[in-house]
Coordinates of C-alpha atoms and ligand atoms in Angstrom, one line a residue:
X1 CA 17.8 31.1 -14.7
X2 CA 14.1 31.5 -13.3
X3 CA 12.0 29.2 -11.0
X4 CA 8.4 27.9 -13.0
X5 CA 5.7 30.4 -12.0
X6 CA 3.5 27.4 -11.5
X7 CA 4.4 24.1 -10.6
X8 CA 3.0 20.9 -8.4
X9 CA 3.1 20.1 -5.1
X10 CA 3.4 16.7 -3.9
X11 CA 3.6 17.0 0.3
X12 CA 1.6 14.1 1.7
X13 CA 0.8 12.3 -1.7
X14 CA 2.4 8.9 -1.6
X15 CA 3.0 5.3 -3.5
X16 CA -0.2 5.3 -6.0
X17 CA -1.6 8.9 -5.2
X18 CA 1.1 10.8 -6.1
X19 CA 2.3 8.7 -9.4
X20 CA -1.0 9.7 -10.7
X21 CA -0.8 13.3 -9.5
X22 CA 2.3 13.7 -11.3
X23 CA 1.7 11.8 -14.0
X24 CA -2.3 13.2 -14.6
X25 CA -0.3 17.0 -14.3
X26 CA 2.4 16.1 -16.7
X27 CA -0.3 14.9 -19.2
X28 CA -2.1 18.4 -18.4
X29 CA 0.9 20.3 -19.2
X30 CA 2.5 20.7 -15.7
X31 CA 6.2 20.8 -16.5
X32 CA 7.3 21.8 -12.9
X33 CA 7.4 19.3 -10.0
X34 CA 8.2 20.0 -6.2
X35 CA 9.3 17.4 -3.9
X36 CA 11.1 16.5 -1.0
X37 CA 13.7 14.2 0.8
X38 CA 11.3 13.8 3.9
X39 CA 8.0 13.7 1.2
X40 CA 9.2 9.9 0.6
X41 CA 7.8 9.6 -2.9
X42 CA 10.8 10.7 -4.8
X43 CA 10.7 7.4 -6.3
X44 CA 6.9 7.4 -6.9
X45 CA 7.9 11.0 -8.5
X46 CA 10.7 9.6 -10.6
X47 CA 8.7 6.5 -11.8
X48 CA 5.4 8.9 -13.5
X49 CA 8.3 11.5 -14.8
X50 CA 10.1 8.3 -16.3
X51 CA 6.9 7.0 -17.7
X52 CA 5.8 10.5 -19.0
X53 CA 9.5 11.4 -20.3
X54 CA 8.6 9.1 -23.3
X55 CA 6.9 12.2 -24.7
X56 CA 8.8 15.0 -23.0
X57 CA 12.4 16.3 -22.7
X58 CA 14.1 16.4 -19.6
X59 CA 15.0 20.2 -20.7
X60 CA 11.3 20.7 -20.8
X61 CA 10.9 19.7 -16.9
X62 CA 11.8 21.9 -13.6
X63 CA 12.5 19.1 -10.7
X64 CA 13.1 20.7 -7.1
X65 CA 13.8 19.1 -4.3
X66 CA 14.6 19.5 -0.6
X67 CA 17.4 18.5 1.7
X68 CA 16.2 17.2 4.7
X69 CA 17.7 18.4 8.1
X70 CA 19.5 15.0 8.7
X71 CA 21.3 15.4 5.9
X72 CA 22.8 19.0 6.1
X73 CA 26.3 18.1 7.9
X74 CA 29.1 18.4 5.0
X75 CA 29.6 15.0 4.5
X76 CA 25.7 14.2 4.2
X77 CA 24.2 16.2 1.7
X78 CA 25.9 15.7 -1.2
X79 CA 25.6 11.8 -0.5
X80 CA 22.1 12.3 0.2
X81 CA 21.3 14.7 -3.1
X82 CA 22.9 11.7 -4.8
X83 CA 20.7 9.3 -3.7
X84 CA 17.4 11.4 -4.3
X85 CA 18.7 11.7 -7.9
X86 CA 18.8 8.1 -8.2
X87 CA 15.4 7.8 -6.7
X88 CA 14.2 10.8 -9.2
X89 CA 16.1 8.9 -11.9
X90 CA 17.9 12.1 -13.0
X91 CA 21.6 13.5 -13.4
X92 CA 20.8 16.6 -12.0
X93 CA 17.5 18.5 -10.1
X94 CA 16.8 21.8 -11.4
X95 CA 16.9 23.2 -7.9
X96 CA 17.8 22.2 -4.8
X97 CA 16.4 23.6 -1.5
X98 CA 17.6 23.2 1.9
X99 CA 14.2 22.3 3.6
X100 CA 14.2 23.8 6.8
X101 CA 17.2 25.6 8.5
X102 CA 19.1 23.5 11.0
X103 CA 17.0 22.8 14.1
X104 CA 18.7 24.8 17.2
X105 CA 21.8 25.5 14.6
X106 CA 23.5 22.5 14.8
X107 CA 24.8 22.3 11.4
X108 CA 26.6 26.1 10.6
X109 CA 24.7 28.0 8.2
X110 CA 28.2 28.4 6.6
X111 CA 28.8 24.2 6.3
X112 CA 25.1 23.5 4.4
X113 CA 25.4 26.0 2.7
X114 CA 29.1 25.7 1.3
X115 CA 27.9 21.9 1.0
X116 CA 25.4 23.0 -1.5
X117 CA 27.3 25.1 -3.4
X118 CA 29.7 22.5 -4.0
X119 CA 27.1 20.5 -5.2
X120 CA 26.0 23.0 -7.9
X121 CA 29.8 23.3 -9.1
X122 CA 29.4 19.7 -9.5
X123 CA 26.2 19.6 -11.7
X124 CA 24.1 17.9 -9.4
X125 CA 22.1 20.8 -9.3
X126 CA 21.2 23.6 -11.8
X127 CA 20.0 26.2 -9.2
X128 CA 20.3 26.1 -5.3
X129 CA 17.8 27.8 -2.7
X130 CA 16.6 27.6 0.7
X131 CA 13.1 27.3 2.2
X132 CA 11.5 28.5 5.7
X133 CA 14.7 30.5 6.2
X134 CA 13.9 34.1 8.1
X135 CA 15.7 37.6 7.5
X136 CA 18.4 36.5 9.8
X137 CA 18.5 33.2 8.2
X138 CA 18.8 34.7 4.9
X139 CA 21.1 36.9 5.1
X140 CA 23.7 34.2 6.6
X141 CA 23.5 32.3 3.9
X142 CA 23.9 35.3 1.3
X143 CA 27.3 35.7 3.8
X144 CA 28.1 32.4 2.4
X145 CA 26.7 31.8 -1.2
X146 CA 26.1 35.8 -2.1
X147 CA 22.7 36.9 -2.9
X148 CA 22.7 36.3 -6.8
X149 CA 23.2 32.3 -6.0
X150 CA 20.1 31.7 -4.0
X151 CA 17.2 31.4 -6.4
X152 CA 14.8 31.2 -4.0
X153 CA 13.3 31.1 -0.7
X154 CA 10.2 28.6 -0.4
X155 CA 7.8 29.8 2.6
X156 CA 4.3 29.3 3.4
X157 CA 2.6 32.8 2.3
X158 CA -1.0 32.7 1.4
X159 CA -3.9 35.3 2.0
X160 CA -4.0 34.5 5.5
X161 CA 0.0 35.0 5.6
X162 CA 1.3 37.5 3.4
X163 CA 4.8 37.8 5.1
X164 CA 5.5 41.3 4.0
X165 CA 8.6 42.1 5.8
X166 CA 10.5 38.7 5.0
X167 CA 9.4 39.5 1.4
X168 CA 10.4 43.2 1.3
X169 CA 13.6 42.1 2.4
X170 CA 13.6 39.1 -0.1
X171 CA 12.8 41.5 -2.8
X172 CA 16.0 43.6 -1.7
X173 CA 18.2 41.0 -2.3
X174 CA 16.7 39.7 -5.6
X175 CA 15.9 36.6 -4.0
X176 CA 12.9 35.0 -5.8
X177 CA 9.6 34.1 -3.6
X178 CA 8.3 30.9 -3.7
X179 CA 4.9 30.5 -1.9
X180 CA 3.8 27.0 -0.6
X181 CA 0.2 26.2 1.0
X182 CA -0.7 28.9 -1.0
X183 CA -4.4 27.5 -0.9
X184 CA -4.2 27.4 2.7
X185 CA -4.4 23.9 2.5
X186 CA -8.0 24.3 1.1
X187 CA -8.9 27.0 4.3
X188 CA -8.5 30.4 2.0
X189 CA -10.7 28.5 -0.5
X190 CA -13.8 29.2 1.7
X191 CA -13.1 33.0 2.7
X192 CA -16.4 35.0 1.3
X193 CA -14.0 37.5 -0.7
X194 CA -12.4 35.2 -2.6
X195 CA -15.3 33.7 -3.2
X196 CA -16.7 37.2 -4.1
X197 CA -14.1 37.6 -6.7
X198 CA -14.0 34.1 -8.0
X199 CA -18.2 34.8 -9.0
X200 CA -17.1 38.3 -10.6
X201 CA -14.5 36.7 -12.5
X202 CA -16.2 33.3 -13.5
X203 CA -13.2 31.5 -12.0
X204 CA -12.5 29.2 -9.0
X205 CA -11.2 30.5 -6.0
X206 CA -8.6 28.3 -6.3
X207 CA -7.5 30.1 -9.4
X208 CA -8.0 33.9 -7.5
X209 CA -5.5 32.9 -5.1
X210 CA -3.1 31.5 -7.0
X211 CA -3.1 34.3 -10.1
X212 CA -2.7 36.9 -6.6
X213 CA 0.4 35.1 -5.6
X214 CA 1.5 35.1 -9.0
X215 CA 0.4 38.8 -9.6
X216 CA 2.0 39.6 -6.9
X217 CA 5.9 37.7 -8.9
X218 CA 5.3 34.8 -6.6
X219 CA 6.2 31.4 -7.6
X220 CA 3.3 28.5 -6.5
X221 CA 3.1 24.6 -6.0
X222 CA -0.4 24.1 -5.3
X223 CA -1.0 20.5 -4.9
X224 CA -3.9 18.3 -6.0
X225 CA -5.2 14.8 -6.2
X226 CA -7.8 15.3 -8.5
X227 CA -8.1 15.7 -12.3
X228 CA -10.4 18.8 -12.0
X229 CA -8.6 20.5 -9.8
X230 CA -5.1 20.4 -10.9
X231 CA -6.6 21.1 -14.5
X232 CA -8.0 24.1 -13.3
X233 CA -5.4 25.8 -11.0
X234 CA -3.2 25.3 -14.5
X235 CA -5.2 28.0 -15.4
X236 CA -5.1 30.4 -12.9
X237 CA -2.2 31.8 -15.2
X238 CA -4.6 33.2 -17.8
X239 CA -6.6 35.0 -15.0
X240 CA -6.1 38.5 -14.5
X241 CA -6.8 40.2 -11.3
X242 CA -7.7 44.1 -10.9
X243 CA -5.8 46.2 -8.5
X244 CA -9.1 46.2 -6.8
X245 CA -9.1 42.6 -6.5
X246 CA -5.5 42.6 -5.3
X247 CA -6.4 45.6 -2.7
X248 CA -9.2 43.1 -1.1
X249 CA -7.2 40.2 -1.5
X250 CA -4.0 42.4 0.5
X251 CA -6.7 43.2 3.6
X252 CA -7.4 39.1 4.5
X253 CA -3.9 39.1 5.8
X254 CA -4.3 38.2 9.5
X255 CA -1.1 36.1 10.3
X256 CA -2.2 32.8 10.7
X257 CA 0.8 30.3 9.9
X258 CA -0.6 26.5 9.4
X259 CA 3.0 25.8 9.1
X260 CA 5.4 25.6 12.4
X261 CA 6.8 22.2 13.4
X262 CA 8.3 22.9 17.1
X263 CA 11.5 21.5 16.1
X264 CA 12.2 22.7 13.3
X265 CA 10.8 26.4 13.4
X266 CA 12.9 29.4 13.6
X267 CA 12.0 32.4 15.2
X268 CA 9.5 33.7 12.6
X269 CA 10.2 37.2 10.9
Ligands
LIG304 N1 9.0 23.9 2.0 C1 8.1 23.4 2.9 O1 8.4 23.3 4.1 C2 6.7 23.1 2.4 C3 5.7 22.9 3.4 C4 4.4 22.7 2.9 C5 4.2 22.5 1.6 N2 5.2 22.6 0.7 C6 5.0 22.4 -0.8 O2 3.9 23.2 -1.2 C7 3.0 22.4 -1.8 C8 1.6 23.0 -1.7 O3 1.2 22.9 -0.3 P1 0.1 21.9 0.2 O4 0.0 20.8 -0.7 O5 0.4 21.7 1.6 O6 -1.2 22.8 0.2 P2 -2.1 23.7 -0.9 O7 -1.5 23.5 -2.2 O8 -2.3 25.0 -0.3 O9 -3.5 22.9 -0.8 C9 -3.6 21.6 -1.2 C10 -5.1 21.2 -0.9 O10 -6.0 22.0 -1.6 C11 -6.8 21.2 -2.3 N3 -7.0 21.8 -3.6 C12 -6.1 22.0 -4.6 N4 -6.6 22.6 -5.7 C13 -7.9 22.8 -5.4 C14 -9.0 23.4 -6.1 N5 -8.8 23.8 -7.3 N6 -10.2 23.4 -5.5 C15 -10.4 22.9 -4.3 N7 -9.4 22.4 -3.5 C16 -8.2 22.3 -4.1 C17 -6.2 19.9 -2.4 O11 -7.2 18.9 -2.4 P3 -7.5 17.9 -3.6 O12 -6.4 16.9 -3.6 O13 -8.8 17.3 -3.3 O14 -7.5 18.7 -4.9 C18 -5.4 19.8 -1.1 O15 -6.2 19.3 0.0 C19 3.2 21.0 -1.2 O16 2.6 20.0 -1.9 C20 4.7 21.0 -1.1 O17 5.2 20.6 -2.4 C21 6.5 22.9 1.1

């Protein structure tokens, strides 16, 4: 089983926004789709896949989404899965992450985690993962699960945020990156080197940045309301980077997280 090296995003997109999002991206050939308990629009999501599924196979599309950190006690988030399914209008998601490790520990690493499993033994899920977990975080939950069941780790990691050591370490254990924000939310968009490259290449920066994080073996969601743009970054996976391009692209790293909710952030790697 692999994660889609390209899918959509859907964070902040709501009610009419998002239906057309996801339904504009199925029509452009977007078969991946990443959303999440606390997004609410898994309904909105379910309603443009149900419209779209006329034409395409369920088999066809890659549906992640995210536990929520209400719902990580044992006897939540299999209830709670099962009520995003019905919202997504599915049997099953293709993976499902937990969103954000539980703020100051209160739910065990061991008890989500075991939760989730079960889940997957029950079908609900085809592939299980985590996202914004650390090293330490991590390698808890490999304690519990064992490194070959967690598919992924979803973290922000753009140019401005390369998180080398957490991906080193992910890389040890065979767990597979997925990058989120990976545009910076728009920022690394304006950085003169991407833009340098983008010229040299006759592509968007847009599509630099995301062929570097794929380059690189990274799953992305970039996320779009417009037709252009999510037609576009569909793209970036025919663009081919030199190592001289990835060389520049490896010195913007300067650390800079957009991501870091005080309650729900763990000490970062
Ligand atoms: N696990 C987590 O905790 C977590 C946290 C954050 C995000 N995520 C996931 O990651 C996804 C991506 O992150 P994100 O949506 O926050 O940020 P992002 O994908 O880095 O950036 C989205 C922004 O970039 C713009 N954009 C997209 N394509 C563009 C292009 N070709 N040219 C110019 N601008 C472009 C979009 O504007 P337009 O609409 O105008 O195109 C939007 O404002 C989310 O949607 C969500 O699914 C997960």
């Amino acid at each position: 089983m692999t994660i889609p090296a390209l899918g959509l995003g859907t964070f902040r997109l709501k009610d009419q926004v998002v239906i057309d999002s996801v339904a504009t991206a199925l029509e452009l050939g977007y078969r991946a789709i990443d959303t999440a308990q606390i997004y609410g629009n898994e309904a909105e999501v379910g309603q443009a896949v149900a419209v779209a599924a006329s034409g395409i196979d369920r088999d066809e599309l890659f549906v992640t989404s995210k536990i929520w950190t209400d719902n990580l006690a044992a006897d939540k988030l299999i209830p709670s899965l099962k009520d995003s399914l019905s919202k997504l209008r599915s049997d099953y998601l293709d993976l499902t992450l937990i969103h954000w490790p539980s703020p100051k520990g209160a739910v065990p690493v061991s008890e989500f985690m075991g939760a989730l499993a079960e889940a997957q033994k029950q079908g609900l899920t085809r592939q299980i993962g985590v996202s914004n977990f650390t090293i330490d975080l991590l390698r808890q939950a490999i304690e519990v699960v064992g490194k070959d069941a967690i598919a992924t780790n979803q973290i922000e990691l753009h140019p401005y945020l390369q998180n080398r050591k957490l991906v080193d370490f992910m890389h040890s254990q065979g767990v597979a990156v997925t990058s989120y924000m990976t545009l910076g939310y728009g920022k690394v968009l304006e950085d003169p080197v991407i833009q340098q490259i983008a010229a040299q290449h006759a592509a968007t920066p847009a599509q630099v940045t995301l062929a570097w994080a794929m380059q690189l073996g990274y799953a992305v969601i970039p996320s779009s309301t417009r037709r252009e743009n999510l037609a576009s970054n569909l793209k970036a996976r025919e663009l081919k980077l030199s190592n001289e391009d990835m060389g520049r692209i490896a010195t913007l790293d300067s650390g800079l997280r957009l991501t870091s909710p005080e309650r729900l952030a763990p000490a970062w790697d």
